[in-house]
Coordinates of C-alpha atoms and ligand atoms in Angstrom, one line a residue:
M881 CA -116.9 54.5 72.1
P882 CA -116.6 54.9 68.3
S883 CA -120.1 54.8 66.7
A884 CA -120.9 51.8 64.5
A885 CA -120.6 52.4 60.7
P886 CA -124.1 53.1 59.2
E887 CA -125.7 50.0 57.8
P888 CA -125.5 49.8 53.9
Y889 CA -128.8 50.0 52.0
Y890 CA -128.7 49.1 48.3
I891 CA -131.8 49.8 46.2
T892 CA -132.2 49.2 42.4
T893 CA -134.7 49.9 39.7
P894 CA -135.0 47.8 36.5
I895 CA -132.6 49.0 33.8
Y896 CA -134.8 50.3 31.0
Y897 CA -134.8 49.4 27.3
V898 CA -133.3 52.0 25.1
N899 CA -135.3 51.2 22.0
D900 CA -137.7 53.9 23.1
R901 CA -138.1 57.0 25.2
P902 CA -139.0 57.1 28.8
H903 CA -142.6 57.4 29.9
V904 CA -144.5 57.6 33.2
G905 CA -144.0 53.9 34.0
H906 CA -140.2 54.2 34.0
T907 CA -140.2 57.4 35.9
Y908 CA -142.6 56.0 38.4
T909 CA -140.4 53.1 39.5
T910 CA -137.3 55.4 39.7
I911 CA -139.2 58.0 41.7
V912 CA -140.4 55.4 44.2
A913 CA -136.9 54.1 44.5
D914 CA -135.6 57.7 44.9
A915 CA -138.0 58.5 47.7
I916 CA -137.1 55.3 49.6
A917 CA -133.4 56.1 49.0
R918 CA -133.9 59.6 50.4
F919 CA -135.8 58.3 53.4
M920 CA -132.9 55.8 54.1
R921 CA -130.3 58.6 53.8
L922 CA -132.3 60.8 56.0
S923 CA -132.4 58.0 58.6
G924 CA -128.6 57.8 58.5
R925 CA -128.1 54.7 56.3
D926 CA -125.2 54.3 53.9
V927 CA -127.2 54.2 50.7
F928 CA -126.5 53.2 47.1
F929 CA -129.3 53.7 44.6
L930 CA -128.8 52.4 41.1
T931 CA -130.8 52.9 37.9
G932 CA -129.7 52.6 34.3
T933 CA -130.4 51.3 30.8
D934 CA -130.5 47.8 29.2
E935 CA -129.0 48.2 25.8
H936 CA -128.2 44.9 24.1
A937 CA -131.7 44.0 23.1
E938 CA -132.3 42.9 19.5
K939 CA -135.1 45.5 19.2
V940 CA -132.5 48.3 19.7
V941 CA -130.9 47.0 16.4
E942 CA -134.3 47.1 14.7
S943 CA -135.3 50.6 15.9
A944 CA -131.8 52.0 15.2
A945 CA -132.0 50.6 11.6
R946 CA -135.4 52.3 11.2
Q947 CA -133.8 55.6 12.3
G948 CA -130.8 55.1 10.0
V949 CA -128.3 55.2 12.9
T950 CA -126.0 52.5 14.5
P951 CA -127.4 50.7 17.6
Q952 CA -124.8 52.4 19.7
Q953 CA -125.8 55.8 18.5
W954 CA -129.5 55.0 19.1
A955 CA -128.6 53.6 22.6
D956 CA -126.6 56.7 23.4
R957 CA -129.4 59.0 22.3
N958 CA -132.1 57.2 24.4
A959 CA -129.9 56.6 27.4
A960 CA -129.5 60.3 27.5
E961 CA -133.3 60.7 27.4
F962 CA -133.6 58.5 30.4
Q963 CA -130.9 60.4 32.2
K964 CA -132.7 63.7 31.4
A965 CA -136.0 62.3 32.6
F966 CA -134.6 61.2 35.9
A967 CA -132.7 64.5 36.4
F968 CA -136.0 66.3 35.7
A969 CA -137.8 64.2 38.3
E970 CA -135.0 65.0 40.8
C971 CA -133.9 61.4 41.2
S972 CA -130.9 61.1 43.4
H973 CA -129.4 57.8 42.0
D974 CA -125.7 57.2 42.9
D975 CA -125.0 55.6 39.6
F976 CA -126.5 55.1 36.2
I977 CA -125.4 51.8 34.7
R978 CA -125.4 51.2 30.9
T979 CA -125.0 47.6 29.9
T980 CA -122.8 48.6 26.9
E981 CA -120.1 50.0 29.3
P982 CA -116.9 48.0 29.6
R983 CA -117.2 47.9 33.4
H984 CA -120.3 45.8 32.9
T985 CA -119.5 43.7 29.9
K986 CA -116.2 42.7 31.4
R987 CA -117.8 41.4 34.5
V988 CA -120.6 39.6 32.7
R989 CA -118.1 37.6 30.8
A990 CA -116.4 36.7 34.1
Y991 CA -119.7 35.6 35.7
I992 CA -120.6 33.5 32.7
S993 CA -117.1 31.9 32.6
A994 CA -117.5 31.0 36.3
M995 CA -120.9 29.4 35.6
Q996 CA -119.5 27.5 32.6
G997 CA -116.7 26.3 34.9
S998 CA -119.1 25.0 37.5
G999 CA -121.3 23.3 34.8
D1000 CA -124.2 25.7 35.5
I1001 CA -124.0 26.9 31.9
Y1002 CA -123.7 24.2 29.2
L1003 CA -124.2 23.8 25.5
G1004 CA -127.4 22.0 24.3
D1005 CA -130.2 22.0 21.7
Y1006 CA -133.1 24.3 22.0
V1007 CA -136.5 24.0 20.4
G1008 CA -138.8 26.7 21.6
W1009 CA -141.3 29.4 21.2
Y1010 CA -139.8 32.9 21.0
D1011 CA -141.8 36.0 21.6
P1012 CA -140.0 38.7 19.5
S1013 CA -142.0 41.5 21.0
Q1014 CA -140.9 40.6 24.6
E1015 CA -137.5 39.0 23.6
E1016 CA -138.3 36.0 25.7
Y1017 CA -138.9 32.3 25.2
L1018 CA -142.1 30.7 26.4
T1019 CA -142.6 27.1 27.4
E1020 CA -144.7 24.8 25.2
T1021 CA -147.5 25.0 27.8
V1022 CA -147.7 28.8 28.0
A1023 CA -147.4 29.1 24.2
R1024 CA -150.2 26.6 23.7
E1025 CA -152.4 28.4 26.3
H1026 CA -152.1 31.6 24.3
D1027 CA -152.7 30.1 20.9
Y1028 CA -149.0 30.5 20.0
K1029 CA -149.3 34.3 20.3
S1030 CA -147.5 36.7 22.7
P1031 CA -149.5 36.8 25.9
V1032 CA -148.5 40.5 26.2
T1033 CA -148.8 41.9 22.7
G1034 CA -150.7 39.2 20.8
R1035 CA -147.9 39.0 18.1
E1036 CA -147.2 35.6 16.6
L1037 CA -144.7 33.4 18.4
I1038 CA -141.8 32.1 16.4
K1039 CA -140.6 28.4 16.6
R1040 CA -136.9 28.3 16.9
V1041 CA -134.5 25.3 16.9
E1042 CA -130.9 26.1 17.7
K1043 CA -127.8 25.1 19.5
N1044 CA -127.8 27.1 22.6
Y1045 CA -126.1 27.6 25.9
F1046 CA -128.4 26.8 28.8
F1047 CA -128.5 27.7 32.5
A1048 CA -129.1 24.8 34.7
L1049 CA -132.1 26.4 36.5
S1050 CA -133.6 23.1 37.4
R1051 CA -130.7 22.4 39.8
Y1052 CA -131.8 25.2 42.0
Q1053 CA -135.5 24.6 42.2
E1054 CA -135.6 23.1 45.7
R1055 CA -133.3 25.6 47.2
L1056 CA -135.2 28.5 45.7
L1057 CA -138.5 27.1 47.0
A1058 CA -137.1 26.6 50.4
H1059 CA -135.7 30.2 50.4
I1060 CA -139.1 31.7 49.3
K1061 CA -140.9 29.7 52.0
A1062 CA -138.4 30.6 54.7
N1063 CA -138.4 34.3 53.8
P1064 CA -141.9 35.7 53.5
G1065 CA -140.5 39.1 52.7
F1066 CA -138.4 37.9 49.8
I1067 CA -141.1 38.5 47.1
Q1068 CA -143.5 41.3 47.7
P1069 CA -146.4 42.1 47.7
E1070 CA -148.1 38.9 48.9
A1071 CA -150.1 38.4 45.7
R1072 CA -146.9 38.3 43.6
R1073 CA -145.3 35.8 46.0
N1074 CA -148.3 33.5 45.6
E1075 CA -148.1 33.9 41.8
V1076 CA -144.4 32.8 41.8
L1077 CA -145.1 29.9 44.2
G1078 CA -148.0 28.8 42.0
R1079 CA -145.8 28.7 38.9
L1080 CA -142.9 27.1 40.7
S1081 CA -145.1 24.2 41.6
Q1082 CA -145.1 23.3 37.9
G1083 CA -141.4 22.7 38.1
L1084 CA -138.4 24.5 36.5
S1085 CA -136.7 23.7 33.2
D1086 CA -133.2 24.8 32.2
V1087 CA -133.3 28.1 30.3
P1088 CA -131.4 29.3 27.2
V1089 CA -128.9 32.0 27.9
S1090 CA -127.5 32.7 24.5
R1091 CA -128.5 33.4 20.9
A1092 CA -126.6 32.3 17.8
V1093 CA -124.6 35.0 16.0
A1094 CA -126.2 35.5 12.6
P1095 CA -123.9 35.5 9.6
G1096 CA -122.5 39.0 8.9
T1097 CA -122.9 40.1 12.6
E1098 CA -119.9 38.4 14.0
G1099 CA -117.6 40.2 16.5
D1100 CA -117.9 44.0 16.5
A1101 CA -120.4 43.9 13.6
G1102 CA -123.0 42.6 16.0
W1103 CA -124.8 43.7 19.1
G1104 CA -124.5 42.0 22.5
I1105 CA -121.8 40.4 24.7
L1106 CA -120.0 37.5 23.1
M1107 CA -120.2 34.2 25.0
P1108 CA -116.8 33.5 26.6
G1109 CA -115.0 30.8 24.7
D1110 CA -117.5 30.8 21.8
E1111 CA -117.7 33.6 19.3
G1112 CA -120.7 31.9 17.7
H1113 CA -123.0 33.0 20.5
R1114 CA -124.0 36.1 22.3
V1115 CA -125.3 36.3 25.8
Y1116 CA -129.1 36.6 25.8
V1117 CA -130.1 40.1 26.7
W1118 CA -132.0 39.3 29.9
I1119 CA -129.0 37.4 31.4
D1120 CA -126.7 40.3 30.5
A1121 CA -129.2 42.7 32.0
L1122 CA -129.8 41.0 35.4
F1123 CA -126.1 41.0 36.1
N1124 CA -126.1 44.8 36.3
Y1125 CA -127.2 44.7 39.9
L1126 CA -124.1 42.9 40.9
S1127 CA -121.6 44.2 38.3
T1128 CA -122.0 47.8 39.4
V1129 CA -121.0 47.0 43.0
D1130 CA -118.7 44.1 42.5
D1131 CA -115.3 45.6 41.8
P1132 CA -113.3 46.5 44.9
E1133 CA -110.8 48.4 42.7
A1134 CA -113.4 50.4 40.7
A1135 CA -112.5 53.9 39.8
D1136 CA -115.4 55.2 41.7
G1137 CA -114.5 53.3 44.9
D1138 CA -115.1 50.0 46.6
R1139 CA -118.8 49.3 46.7
T1140 CA -118.7 45.7 47.6
R1141 CA -120.3 46.3 51.0
F1142 CA -123.6 47.0 49.2
W1143 CA -124.2 43.4 48.1
P1144 CA -126.7 41.8 48.7
A1145 CA -129.2 44.5 47.6
Q1146 CA -131.9 45.3 50.1
V1147 CA -134.5 45.7 47.4
H1148 CA -134.9 45.2 43.6
L1149 CA -137.9 47.4 42.8
I1150 CA -139.6 46.3 39.6
A1151 CA -143.1 45.9 38.1
K1152 CA -145.0 42.7 37.8
D1153 CA -144.1 42.3 34.1
I1154 CA -140.6 41.2 34.9
L1155 CA -141.2 39.3 38.1
W1156 CA -140.2 35.8 36.9
F1157 CA -136.8 37.0 35.9
H1158 CA -136.2 38.7 39.2
A1159 CA -137.8 36.3 41.6
V1160 CA -136.7 33.0 40.0
I1161 CA -134.0 33.2 37.3
W1162 CA -131.8 35.9 39.0
P1163 CA -131.8 34.3 42.5
C1164 CA -130.8 31.0 40.9
M1165 CA -128.1 32.6 38.9
L1166 CA -126.8 34.1 42.2
M1167 CA -126.9 30.6 43.9
A1168 CA -124.9 29.3 41.0
L1169 CA -122.3 32.0 41.6
D1170 CA -122.5 31.3 45.3
R1171 CA -123.5 34.8 46.1
P1172 CA -126.1 36.0 48.7
L1173 CA -129.6 36.8 47.4
P1174 CA -131.2 40.2 47.5
K1175 CA -133.4 40.7 50.6
T1176 CA -136.5 41.7 48.7
V1177 CA -137.9 41.7 45.2
Y1178 CA -140.8 44.2 45.2
A1179 CA -143.0 44.1 42.1
H1180 CA -145.5 46.9 41.9
S1181 CA -148.4 47.1 39.4
F1182 CA -149.1 49.3 36.5
W1183 CA -150.2 52.8 35.8
I1184 CA -153.0 53.0 33.3
R1185 CA -154.5 56.2 32.0
E1186 CA -158.1 57.4 32.2
G1187 CA -159.3 53.8 32.5
R1188 CA -157.2 52.3 29.6
K1189 CA -153.9 50.5 29.3
M1190 CA -151.3 52.8 27.8
S1191 CA -150.1 51.7 24.4
K1192 CA -148.5 52.9 21.3
S1193 CA -151.6 52.1 19.2
L1194 CA -153.8 54.2 21.5
G1195 CA -151.2 56.9 21.6
N1196 CA -152.0 57.5 25.2
F1197 CA -148.6 57.2 26.9
L1198 CA -148.0 59.7 29.7
D1199 CA -144.7 60.7 28.1
L1200 CA -142.2 63.2 29.3
P1201 CA -143.7 66.3 27.6
T1202 CA -147.0 65.4 29.2
I1203 CA -145.4 65.0 32.6
K1204 CA -143.6 68.4 32.1
A1205 CA -146.9 70.0 31.2
Y1206 CA -148.4 68.9 34.5
C1207 CA -145.4 70.1 36.4
D1208 CA -145.6 73.5 34.8
A1209 CA -149.3 73.8 35.4
Y1210 CA -149.3 73.2 39.1
A1211 CA -147.4 74.6 42.0
G1212 CA -145.1 76.9 40.0
A1213 CA -141.5 76.2 41.0
F1214 CA -142.6 73.2 43.0
G1215 CA -144.4 71.5 40.1
V1216 CA -142.1 68.5 40.1
D1217 CA -142.8 68.1 43.8
A1218 CA -146.5 68.1 43.1
W1219 CA -146.0 65.4 40.5
R1220 CA -143.8 63.3 42.7
W1221 CA -146.4 63.5 45.5
F1222 CA -149.1 62.3 43.2
M1223 CA -147.0 59.4 41.9
L1224 CA -145.9 58.4 45.3
T1225 CA -149.2 58.5 47.1
Q1226 CA -151.5 57.4 44.4
G1227 CA -149.3 54.9 42.5
P1228 CA -149.7 51.2 42.0
L1229 CA -147.4 49.9 44.7
G1230 CA -149.7 47.1 45.7
A1231 CA -151.3 44.4 43.7
T1232 CA -153.8 46.6 41.8
D1233 CA -153.2 49.0 38.9
A1234 CA -153.5 52.7 39.5
D1235 CA -155.4 54.9 37.1
F1236 CA -154.0 58.3 36.1
V1237 CA -157.1 60.4 35.9
H1238 CA -156.8 64.1 35.5
D1239 CA -159.5 65.0 38.0
K1240 CA -157.9 62.8 40.6
F1241 CA -154.6 64.5 40.1
V1242 CA -156.2 67.9 40.8
D1243 CA -158.2 66.6 43.8
C1244 CA -155.1 65.1 45.3
Y1245 CA -153.1 68.2 44.8
N1246 CA -155.7 70.5 46.4
A1247 CA -156.5 68.2 49.3
D1248 CA -152.9 67.2 50.3
L1249 CA -150.8 70.1 49.2
A1250 CA -152.8 73.3 48.7
N1251 CA -155.3 72.8 51.5
G1252 CA -153.0 70.4 53.4
I1253 CA -149.4 71.2 54.2
G1254 CA -149.3 74.4 52.2
N1255 CA -152.2 75.9 54.0
A1256 CA -151.2 74.8 57.4
A1257 CA -147.7 76.3 56.9
S1258 CA -148.9 79.7 55.8
R1259 CA -151.6 79.8 58.5
V1260 CA -149.1 79.2 61.3
I1261 CA -146.3 81.4 59.9
N1262 CA -148.8 84.2 59.3
M1263 CA -150.0 84.1 62.9
I1264 CA -146.5 84.1 64.2
H1265 CA -145.9 87.3 62.3
K1266 CA -149.1 88.8 63.3
Y1267 CA -148.9 88.1 67.1
F1268 CA -145.1 87.6 67.7
D1269 CA -143.3 89.8 65.2
G1270 CA -142.2 86.8 63.2
R1271 CA -140.3 85.3 66.1
V1272 CA -140.8 81.7 67.4
P1273 CA -142.9 82.1 70.6
D1274 CA -142.1 80.4 73.9
P1275 CA -143.4 76.9 74.4
G1276 CA -144.9 77.9 77.7
A1277 CA -147.2 75.7 79.7
P1278 CA -149.3 72.7 78.4
V1279 CA -152.2 73.8 76.2
A1280 CA -155.8 73.1 77.1
G1281 CA -158.7 72.8 74.7
S1282 CA -157.7 70.0 72.4
A1283 CA -157.3 66.2 72.7
I1284 CA -154.5 66.4 70.1
D1285 CA -151.0 66.0 71.5
L1286 CA -148.8 67.2 68.6
E1287 CA -145.6 66.1 70.4
S1288 CA -146.6 62.5 70.7
I1289 CA -148.1 62.4 67.2
C1290 CA -144.8 63.6 65.8
A1291 CA -142.8 61.0 67.7
E1292 CA -145.0 58.2 66.6
R1293 CA -145.2 59.2 63.0
A1294 CA -141.5 59.9 62.5
G1295 CA -140.5 56.4 63.7
G1296 CA -143.3 54.8 61.8
A1297 CA -142.6 56.6 58.5
V1298 CA -139.0 55.4 58.3
A1299 CA -140.0 51.8 59.1
L1300 CA -142.8 52.0 56.4
A1301 CA -140.4 53.4 53.8
E1302 CA -137.9 50.7 54.5
R1303 CA -140.5 48.1 53.8
G1304 CA -141.4 49.8 50.6
S1305 CA -144.7 51.2 51.8
I1306 CA -143.7 54.7 50.7
G1307 CA -147.3 55.9 50.1
E1308 CA -148.3 55.0 53.6
A1309 CA -145.1 56.5 55.0
L1310 CA -145.9 59.8 53.3
R1311 CA -149.6 59.8 54.3
S1312 CA -148.5 59.3 57.8
A1313 CA -146.2 62.3 57.7
L1314 CA -148.9 64.4 56.1
G1315 CA -151.2 63.4 58.9
I1316 CA -149.0 65.7 61.2
S1317 CA -150.1 68.8 59.2
N1318 CA -153.7 67.7 59.3
A1319 CA -153.4 67.3 63.1
V1320 CA -151.9 70.8 63.2
D1321 CA -155.0 72.2 61.4
Q1322 CA -157.3 70.3 63.8
F1323 CA -155.3 71.6 66.8
I1324 CA -155.7 75.2 65.6
N1325 CA -159.4 74.7 65.1
D1326 CA -159.8 73.2 68.6
T1327 CA -157.7 75.8 70.4
T1328 CA -158.6 78.9 68.3
P1329 CA -155.4 81.0 68.8
F1330 CA -156.8 83.7 66.5
K1331 CA -159.7 84.2 69.0
L1332 CA -157.5 84.0 72.1
A1333 CA -155.2 86.6 70.7
K1334 CA -157.9 89.2 71.0
V1335 CA -158.4 88.5 74.7
E1336 CA -156.4 90.6 77.1
G1337 CA -153.6 88.6 78.9
R1338 CA -153.9 85.4 76.9
L1339 CA -151.0 85.9 74.5
P1340 CA -148.7 83.4 76.3
E1341 CA -151.3 80.7 75.6
V1342 CA -151.4 81.8 71.9
G1343 CA -147.6 81.4 71.9
A1344 CA -147.8 78.0 73.4
I1345 CA -150.2 76.9 70.8
L1346 CA -148.2 78.3 67.9
Y1347 CA -145.0 76.9 69.2
R1348 CA -146.4 73.4 69.1
C1349 CA -147.8 74.0 65.6
I1350 CA -144.5 75.3 64.1
E1351 CA -142.5 72.6 65.7
A1352 CA -144.9 69.9 64.4
L1353 CA -144.7 71.5 60.9
R1354 CA -140.9 71.4 61.1
I1355 CA -141.0 67.7 61.8
A1356 CA -143.6 67.1 59.1
A1357 CA -141.4 69.0 56.6
V1358 CA -138.4 66.8 57.4
L1359 CA -140.4 63.7 56.8
L1360 CA -142.0 65.0 53.6
C1361 CA -138.6 65.9 52.1
P1362 CA -138.1 62.5 50.5
A1363 CA -141.1 63.1 48.4
M1364 CA -140.9 66.9 47.9
P1365 CA -137.3 67.9 48.4
R1366 CA -137.6 71.4 46.9
S1367 CA -140.7 72.8 48.5
M1368 CA -140.0 71.2 51.9
G1369 CA -136.4 72.4 51.8
V1370 CA -137.7 76.0 51.2
L1371 CA -140.2 75.6 54.1
L1372 CA -137.4 74.4 56.4
Q1373 CA -135.3 77.4 55.3
R1374 CA -138.2 79.7 56.1
L1375 CA -138.2 78.2 59.6
G1376 CA -134.4 78.8 59.9
Q1377 CA -133.7 75.1 59.7
P1378 CA -131.2 73.1 57.6
A1379 CA -132.5 71.9 54.3
P1380 CA -131.7 68.5 52.7
D1381 CA -128.8 68.3 50.2
A1382 CA -129.2 67.0 46.7
K1383 CA -129.3 63.4 47.9
G1384 CA -131.8 63.9 50.7
A1385 CA -129.3 63.9 53.6
F1386 CA -129.2 66.8 56.1
P1387 CA -125.6 68.0 56.5
D1388 CA -124.7 70.0 59.5
A1389 CA -123.9 73.6 58.5
G1390 CA -120.7 73.6 60.5
T1391 CA -119.2 70.1 60.1
G1392 CA -120.9 68.9 56.9
A1393 CA -121.5 65.6 58.7
P1394 CA -125.1 64.3 58.4
I1395 CA -127.3 65.4 61.2
P1396 CA -128.5 62.2 63.1
F1397 CA -132.1 61.4 62.4
A1398 CA -132.9 61.2 66.1
R1399 CA -131.9 64.9 66.4
L1400 CA -133.8 66.0 63.3
I1401 CA -137.0 64.7 64.6
R1402 CA -136.5 65.4 68.3
W1403 CA -139.2 67.7 69.7
G1404 CA -137.9 71.2 70.5
G1405 CA -135.8 71.9 67.4
M1406 CA -137.3 75.4 66.9
A1407 CA -135.5 77.8 69.2
P1408 CA -137.8 80.4 70.9
G1409 CA -137.0 83.9 69.6
S1410 CA -135.6 82.7 66.3
P1411 CA -137.0 84.3 63.2
V1412 CA -139.5 82.7 60.8
A1413 CA -139.8 84.0 57.3
L1414 CA -142.9 84.8 55.4
G1415 CA -143.1 83.7 51.8
E1416 CA -145.3 83.0 48.9
G1417 CA -147.8 80.2 49.4
L1418 CA -146.0 76.9 48.5
F1419 CA -148.9 75.3 46.7
P1420 CA -151.5 77.7 45.2
R1421 CA -155.0 76.2 45.0
A1422 CA -155.8 74.7 41.6
D1423 CA -159.1 75.4 39.8
P1424 CA -160.7 72.0 39.4
T1425 CA -162.9 73.2 36.5
A1426 CA -159.9 74.4 34.4
A1427 CA -159.0 72.5 31.3
P1428 CA -156.2 69.8 31.8
P1429 CA -152.7 71.0 30.7
V1430 CA -152.8 68.5 27.8
P1431 CA -156.0 67.1 26.2
I1432 CA -157.1 63.8 27.6
P1433 CA -156.6 61.2 24.8
G1434 CA -159.8 59.9 23.3
E1435 CA -161.8 63.0 24.5
S1436 CA -162.7 65.7 22.2
Ligands
MSP2767 N1 -135.0 46.0 30.3 C1 -136.0 45.3 31.0 C2 -135.6 45.2 32.5 C3 -134.3 44.6 32.8 S1 -133.9 44.6 34.5 C4 -132.6 43.7 34.7 C5 -137.3 46.0 30.9 N2 -137.2 47.2 30.5 S2 -138.5 48.2 30.3 O1 -138.0 49.4 29.7 O2 -139.6 47.5 29.6 O3 -139.0 48.6 31.7 C6 -139.9 47.8 32.4 C7 -140.2 48.5 33.8 O4 -140.7 49.8 33.6 C8 -141.3 47.8 34.6 O5 -140.8 46.7 35.3 C9 -141.7 49.0 35.5 O6 -140.7 49.2 36.5 C10 -141.6 50.2 34.5 N3 -142.9 50.3 33.8 C11 -143.1 50.2 32.5 N4 -144.5 50.5 32.2 C12 -145.1 50.7 33.4 C13 -146.4 51.1 33.7 N5 -147.4 51.3 32.9 N6 -146.7 51.4 35.1 C14 -145.7 51.3 36.0 N7 -144.5 50.9 35.7 C15 -144.2 50.3 34.5 O7 -138.3 45.3 31.1

């Protein structure tokens, strides 16, 4: 019987503003999406992972002017910075969308035209409070609540009266509410879902979707997509940006192939700052277009640094040079893996912010990587060399002396990790996989192979113990690859096993086809007698008393 085609899995990140350079927040969201995408590829899904840049903001025009370059030059320069940052962080996105690309602008105009045709976009009068720092309009109630200042930056709001195109958001209020109620997983985590439900109970008003073209900035002289049928308006940047999720996969004749099977997306991963756009405006836009809604909008919280919010005025952004300094300072060639591990396991995926504290980074590195998987791997490989000439011993008879059953721990954790990753709980998925190497340590402590090896005639028992350990470590390494592709790939190679490709799938050495997940995690993958290579320790211990690689802002 022909096997069923793998189920598509489409995951997106926000597309980032190009008025500035990338920092830890942007790389965090993209690293989390990357680890999930890698987990899904590993488990055999047909994955499409999208990130990119949002380029038509008015603030790009302002910052370009300050730099003495055109908006396009400024966008090009910063989009390249984002691409470099994500390449550095080993992100495996399948595409990088830039909203100034014709493949996107062309489709946005088509979507808007369709919505004009159905009456979902109409021309009206707008009187409102505009927050220039966030490029968004606030309702009278919200503006008043915040004393007519930006709730985010505290900058004065501007009162604007203008002819504008509106999106008939209010038409979809009931349908959206019903959808959110019927699909508890649609907005995650729970706290964010409740927040949206709370705001929705105040009712929805139609929202402006255009800005008037200022004199002297008509046509090509200006920045932004022109409203179809009206050269006097440009599409408001947020509306333009949200369409990226659809425009990238919506062209069956695209040069890079038909990606239409990927819609609707499984998950839009974002942070809480842009929840309203993603959980309310975007789904209603999709309803207006008669398109299915994404399965989940997952809004994580923020990274702060050493107890303080990161901001330009404090000069405490964890920027790319700082991230690189951390990667250089720990784990040598595997520094990026150590960084990714910290981001993924200590990050703000839930409803509370996470604090980047230097000491916490070092403690996490030592506990999980140096003393955890790194130590367990060298301990077991060294014993196999000492007692079995570097060859995998025979599994032999069941082992006495420990309540730990590594085979069942592996079976349970492997299935669990993929399910957790699919739900977005990437930190938990990885902790669960790391738990295998902790169990290996405990198993060695219980069964003391290093003592048994000294007793005449007990070598087969030592072999049985070490077989279980090396096999469990192999499975742990497979499951940790989505977080630490390089170091775990090297560990797997030392075990004589296939390593993941650049996207996190495991191609068969002979056929090139992906090795099925069930086979990768099946107990018994290590062949007795096969060689295991010694190597440098993967994660050398870090000195917790050493100075941080970059000074901590605000500390002398
Ligand atoms: N361009 C819009 C998004 C349009 S999506 C259709 C935008 N861009 S942004 O450059 O400001 O990026 C915001 C996103 O960056 C957040 O939603 C989050 O994913 C990430 N982060 C920015 N700062 C962050 C932290 N301090 N911590 C964690 N992630 C945060 O909004």
